[in-house]
Short mmCIF file of C-alpha atoms in Angstrom, two decimals:
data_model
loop_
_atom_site.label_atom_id
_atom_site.label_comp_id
_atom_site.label_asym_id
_atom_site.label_seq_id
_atom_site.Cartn_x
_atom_site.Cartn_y
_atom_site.Cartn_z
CA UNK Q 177 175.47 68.87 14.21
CA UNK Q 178 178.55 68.68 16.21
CA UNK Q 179 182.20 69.57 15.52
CA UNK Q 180 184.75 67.46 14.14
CA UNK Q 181 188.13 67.33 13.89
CA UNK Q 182 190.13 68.66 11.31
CA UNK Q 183 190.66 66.19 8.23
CA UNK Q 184 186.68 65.31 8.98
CA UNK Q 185 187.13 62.55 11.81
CA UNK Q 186 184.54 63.15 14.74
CA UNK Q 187 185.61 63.74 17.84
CA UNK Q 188 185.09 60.59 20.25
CA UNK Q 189 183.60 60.87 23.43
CA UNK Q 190 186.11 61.58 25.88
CA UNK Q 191 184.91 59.57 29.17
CA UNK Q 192 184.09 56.57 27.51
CA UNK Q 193 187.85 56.17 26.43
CA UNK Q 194 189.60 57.49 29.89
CA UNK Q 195 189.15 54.52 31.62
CA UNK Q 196 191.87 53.19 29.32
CA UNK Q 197 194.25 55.79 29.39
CA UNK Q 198 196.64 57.77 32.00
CA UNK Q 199 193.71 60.14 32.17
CA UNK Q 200 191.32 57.69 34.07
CA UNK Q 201 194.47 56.58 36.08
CA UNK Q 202 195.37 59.57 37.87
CA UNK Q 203 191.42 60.61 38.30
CA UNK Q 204 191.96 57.44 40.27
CA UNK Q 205 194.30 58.36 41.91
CA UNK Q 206 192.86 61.73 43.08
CA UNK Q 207 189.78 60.58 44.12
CA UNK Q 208 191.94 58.32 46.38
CA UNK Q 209 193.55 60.95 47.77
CA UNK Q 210 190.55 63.38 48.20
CA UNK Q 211 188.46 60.76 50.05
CA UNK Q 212 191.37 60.38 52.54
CA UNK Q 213 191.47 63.76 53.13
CA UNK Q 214 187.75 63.79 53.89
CA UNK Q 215 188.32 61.37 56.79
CA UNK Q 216 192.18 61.50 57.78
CA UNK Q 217 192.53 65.45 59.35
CA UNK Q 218 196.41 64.31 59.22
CA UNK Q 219 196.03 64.43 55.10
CA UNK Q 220 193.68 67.46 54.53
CA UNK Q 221 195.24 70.06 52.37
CA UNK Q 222 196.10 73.71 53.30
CA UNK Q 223 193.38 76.14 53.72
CA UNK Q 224 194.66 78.20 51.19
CA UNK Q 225 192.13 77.59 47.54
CA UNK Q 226 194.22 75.43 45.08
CA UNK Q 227 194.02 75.52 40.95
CA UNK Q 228 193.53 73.19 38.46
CA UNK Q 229 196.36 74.22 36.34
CA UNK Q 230 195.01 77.50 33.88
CA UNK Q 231 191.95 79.00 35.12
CA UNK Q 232 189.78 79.14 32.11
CA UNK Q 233 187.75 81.95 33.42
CA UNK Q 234 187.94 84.44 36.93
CA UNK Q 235 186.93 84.07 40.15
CA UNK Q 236 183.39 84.72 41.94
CA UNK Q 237 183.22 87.84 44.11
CA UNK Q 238 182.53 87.08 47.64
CA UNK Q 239 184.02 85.81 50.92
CA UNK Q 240 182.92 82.25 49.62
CA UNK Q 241 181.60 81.04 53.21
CA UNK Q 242 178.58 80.01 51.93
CA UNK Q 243 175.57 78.04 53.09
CA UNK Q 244 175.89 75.35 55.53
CA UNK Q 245 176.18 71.46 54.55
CA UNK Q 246 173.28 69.46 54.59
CA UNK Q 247 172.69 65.77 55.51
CA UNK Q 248 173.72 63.64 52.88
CA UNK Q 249 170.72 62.58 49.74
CA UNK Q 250 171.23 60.99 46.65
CA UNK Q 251 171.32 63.47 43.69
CA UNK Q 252 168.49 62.76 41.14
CA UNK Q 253 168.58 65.96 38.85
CA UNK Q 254 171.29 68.99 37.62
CA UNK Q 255 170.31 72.06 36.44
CA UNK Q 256 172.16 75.31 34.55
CA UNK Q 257 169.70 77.52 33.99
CA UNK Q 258 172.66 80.08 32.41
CA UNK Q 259 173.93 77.58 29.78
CA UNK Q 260 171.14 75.27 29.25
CA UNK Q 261 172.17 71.93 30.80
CA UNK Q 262 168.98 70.50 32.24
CA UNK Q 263 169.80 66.09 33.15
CA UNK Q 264 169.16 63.20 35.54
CA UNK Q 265 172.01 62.12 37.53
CA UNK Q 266 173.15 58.71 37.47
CA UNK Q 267 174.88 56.86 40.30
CA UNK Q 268 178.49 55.66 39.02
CA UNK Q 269 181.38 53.47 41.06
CA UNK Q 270 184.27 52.06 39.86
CA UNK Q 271 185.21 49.65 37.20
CA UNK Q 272 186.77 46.47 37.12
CA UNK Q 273 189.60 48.64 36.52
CA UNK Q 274 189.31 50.93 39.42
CA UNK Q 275 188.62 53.30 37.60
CA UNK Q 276 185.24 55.60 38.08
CA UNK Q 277 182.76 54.53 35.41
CA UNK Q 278 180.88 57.38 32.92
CA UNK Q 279 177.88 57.49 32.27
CA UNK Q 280 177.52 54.80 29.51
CA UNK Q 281 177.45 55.98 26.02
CA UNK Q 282 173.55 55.14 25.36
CA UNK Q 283 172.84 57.26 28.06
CA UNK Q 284 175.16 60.56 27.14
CA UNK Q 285 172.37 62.62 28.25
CA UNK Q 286 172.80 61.90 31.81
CA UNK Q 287 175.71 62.85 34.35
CA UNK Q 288 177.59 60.60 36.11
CA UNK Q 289 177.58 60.84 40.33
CA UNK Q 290 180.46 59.08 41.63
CA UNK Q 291 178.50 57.71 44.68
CA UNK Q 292 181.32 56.42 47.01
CA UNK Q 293 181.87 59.89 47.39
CA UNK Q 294 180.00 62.61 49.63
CA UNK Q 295 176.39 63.63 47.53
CA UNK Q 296 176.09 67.26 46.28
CA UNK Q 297 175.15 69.57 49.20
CA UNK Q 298 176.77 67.70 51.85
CA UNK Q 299 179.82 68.56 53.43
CA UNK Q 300 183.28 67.50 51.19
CA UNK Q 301 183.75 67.96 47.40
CA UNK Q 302 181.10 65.56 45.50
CA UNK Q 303 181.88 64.99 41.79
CA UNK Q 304 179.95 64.98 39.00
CA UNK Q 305 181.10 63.73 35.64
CA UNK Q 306 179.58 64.00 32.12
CA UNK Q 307 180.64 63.48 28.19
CA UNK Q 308 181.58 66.57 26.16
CA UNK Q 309 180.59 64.56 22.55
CA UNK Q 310 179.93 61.50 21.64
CA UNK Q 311 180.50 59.50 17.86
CA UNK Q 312 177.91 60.86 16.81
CA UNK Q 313 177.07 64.77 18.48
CA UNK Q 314 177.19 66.53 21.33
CA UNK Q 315 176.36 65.27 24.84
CA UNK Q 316 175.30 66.47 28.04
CA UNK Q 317 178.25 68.45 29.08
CA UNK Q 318 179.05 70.36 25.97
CA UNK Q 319 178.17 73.88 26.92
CA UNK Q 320 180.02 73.02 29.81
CA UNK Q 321 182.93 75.59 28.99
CA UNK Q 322 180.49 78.74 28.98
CA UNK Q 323 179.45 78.34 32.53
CA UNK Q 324 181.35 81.70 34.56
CA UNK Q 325 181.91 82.21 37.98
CA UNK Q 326 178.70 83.63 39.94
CA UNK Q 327 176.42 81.13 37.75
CA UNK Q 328 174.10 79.06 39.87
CA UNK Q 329 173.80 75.33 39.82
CA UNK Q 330 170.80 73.30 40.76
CA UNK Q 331 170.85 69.92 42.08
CA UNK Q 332 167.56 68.12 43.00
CA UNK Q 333 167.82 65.74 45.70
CA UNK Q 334 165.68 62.94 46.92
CA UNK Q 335 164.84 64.33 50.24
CA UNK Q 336 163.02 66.81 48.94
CA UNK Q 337 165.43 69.67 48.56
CA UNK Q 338 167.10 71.20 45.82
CA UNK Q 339 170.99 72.29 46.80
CA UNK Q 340 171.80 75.63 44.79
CA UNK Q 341 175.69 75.85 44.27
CA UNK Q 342 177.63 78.94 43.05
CA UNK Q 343 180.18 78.22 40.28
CA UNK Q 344 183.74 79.78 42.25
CA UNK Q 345 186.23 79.40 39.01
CA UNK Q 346 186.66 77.53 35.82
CA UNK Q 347 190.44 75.81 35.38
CA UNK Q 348 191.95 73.47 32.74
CA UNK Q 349 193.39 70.45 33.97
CA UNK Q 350 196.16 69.53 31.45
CA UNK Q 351 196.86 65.73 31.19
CA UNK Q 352 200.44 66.35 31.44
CA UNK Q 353 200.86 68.00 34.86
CA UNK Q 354 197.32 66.75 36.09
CA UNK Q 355 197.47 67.10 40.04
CA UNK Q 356 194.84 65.21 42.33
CA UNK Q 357 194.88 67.23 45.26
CA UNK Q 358 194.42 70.32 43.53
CA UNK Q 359 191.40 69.20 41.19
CA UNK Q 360 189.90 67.23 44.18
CA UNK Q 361 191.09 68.81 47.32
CA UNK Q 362 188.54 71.03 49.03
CA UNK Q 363 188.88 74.70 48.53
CA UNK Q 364 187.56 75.34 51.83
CA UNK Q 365 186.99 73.04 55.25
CA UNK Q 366 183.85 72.16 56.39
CA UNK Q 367 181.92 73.62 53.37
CA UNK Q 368 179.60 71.24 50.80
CA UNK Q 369 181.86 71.83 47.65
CA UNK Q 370 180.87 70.21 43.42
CA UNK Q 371 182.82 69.64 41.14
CA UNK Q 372 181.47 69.11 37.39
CA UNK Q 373 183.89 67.33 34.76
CA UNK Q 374 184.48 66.73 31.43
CA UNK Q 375 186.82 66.67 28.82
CA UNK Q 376 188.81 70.06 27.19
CA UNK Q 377 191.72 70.71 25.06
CA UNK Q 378 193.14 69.25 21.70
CA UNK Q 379 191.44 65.82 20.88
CA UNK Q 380 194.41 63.25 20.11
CA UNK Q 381 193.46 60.95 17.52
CA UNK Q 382 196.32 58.48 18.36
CA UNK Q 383 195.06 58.22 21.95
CA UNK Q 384 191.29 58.53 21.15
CA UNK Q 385 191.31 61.18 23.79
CA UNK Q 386 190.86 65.00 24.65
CA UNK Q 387 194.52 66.43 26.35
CA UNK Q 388 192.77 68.43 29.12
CA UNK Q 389 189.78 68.80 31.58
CA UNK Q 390 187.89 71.23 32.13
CA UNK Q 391 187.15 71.58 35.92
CA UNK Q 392 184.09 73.82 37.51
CA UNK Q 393 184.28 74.58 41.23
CA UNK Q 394 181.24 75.55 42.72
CA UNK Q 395 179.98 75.51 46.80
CA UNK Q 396 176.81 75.54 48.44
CA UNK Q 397 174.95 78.46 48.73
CA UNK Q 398 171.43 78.08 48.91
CA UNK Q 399 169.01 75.45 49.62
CA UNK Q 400 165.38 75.30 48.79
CA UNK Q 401 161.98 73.01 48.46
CA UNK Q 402 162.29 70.97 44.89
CA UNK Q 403 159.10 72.74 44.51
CA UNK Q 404 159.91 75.90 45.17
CA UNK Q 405 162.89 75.61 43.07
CA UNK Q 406 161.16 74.24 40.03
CA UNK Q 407 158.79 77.25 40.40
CA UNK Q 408 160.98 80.10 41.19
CA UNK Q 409 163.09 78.54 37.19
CA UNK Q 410 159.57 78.39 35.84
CA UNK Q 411 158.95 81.98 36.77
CA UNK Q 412 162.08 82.90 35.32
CA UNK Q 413 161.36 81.32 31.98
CA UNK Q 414 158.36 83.00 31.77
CA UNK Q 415 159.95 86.49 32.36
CA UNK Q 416 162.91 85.88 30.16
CA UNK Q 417 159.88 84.87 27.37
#
């Protein structure tokens, strides 16, 4: 079973209500801003790393230079070996709204690429978004919060290789001083950077919403043959069995 609020209401899931709220508005909003940066030089950040408000966790050890980018692929597959999130990727775009569309809520299970931006493993920040919870239980993105920094992330891509991506830090992003650039803004210039998403904090009944997300920073640092990679987690299994 999943968790539920106090006085026995379940918790709702959070994406599929943003897109109505502030929440979806300034996600909006930064992902505006962060593709600009990506092809304006004039509106790139500092080269100094940026937080998402709190960090929810430390930071990986390492000069964090990491692999080089690769050519751009569609995602198809995310794995996380360390917390047990194994899913297919979904393309997503934006709403009627403008605002980036979830993964729908018959599909919970999957995570939501926003495909207008770069795809995981090439060079500039590619997003992925997924559901903490649903109506009724937990979705694809709610072990989320136990990832730490140093955990590896796997994304298959259609060209064959699988990107593997080193989780940097963990932050909160409160609703109330949510800030675009620094959620969205690359860490680093000229390095393939992910970003995984979903919801965190106190869930508002009034609103129908969570308060917070919870923002993982990872970058590329390792690339391999799907095969390989599906046989080097296999071998793993088997020792950890």
């Amino acid at each position: 079973m999943y968790d539920d609020v106090p006085g026995g209401e379940p918790r709702t899931g959070c994406a599929s209500r943003l897109a109505a709220t502030a929440v979806w508005a300034v996600m909006l909003l930064g992902l505006w801003l962060w593709g600009r940066e990506l092809t304006d030089p004039a509106a790139a950040p500092p080269p100094e790393p940026a937080r998402a408000g709190a960090p929810a966790s430390g930071r990986a050890p390492g000069d964090g230079a990491g692999h080089a980018p690769l050519p751009g692929a569609e995602p198809r597959r995310i794995d996380i070996d360390g917390v047990g999130v194994h899913a297919r990727i979904i393309e997503r775009g934006l709403d009627r709204e403008g605002a980036v569309e979830p993964p729908p809520m018959d599909s919970a299970d999957t995570v939501g690429w926003y495909a207008d931006g770069p795809a995981p493993g090439a060079e500039g920040v590619a997003l992925l978004v997924g559901h903490l919870d649903t109506d009724t239980g937990r979705a694809v993105f709610h072990r989320l919060p136990s990832v730490r920094p140093g955990d590896r992330i796997h994304v298959t891509r259609d060209d064959g290789r699988t990107a593997e991506f080193t989780v940097e830090d963990i932050a909160i992003a409160e609703r109330a001083d949510f800030d675009p650039r620094e959620v969205y803004g690359a860490r680093r210039p000229g390095r393939a950077e992910l970003r995984l998403i979903t919801c965190a904090g106190a869930f508002d009944r009034a609103s129908g919403t969570y308060t917070a997300n919870l923002v993982v920073s990872a970058h590329l640092t390792g690339v391999r043959s799907s095969a390989g990679a599906e046989a080097a987690r296999a071998g793993g299994a088997d020792r950890a069995g």
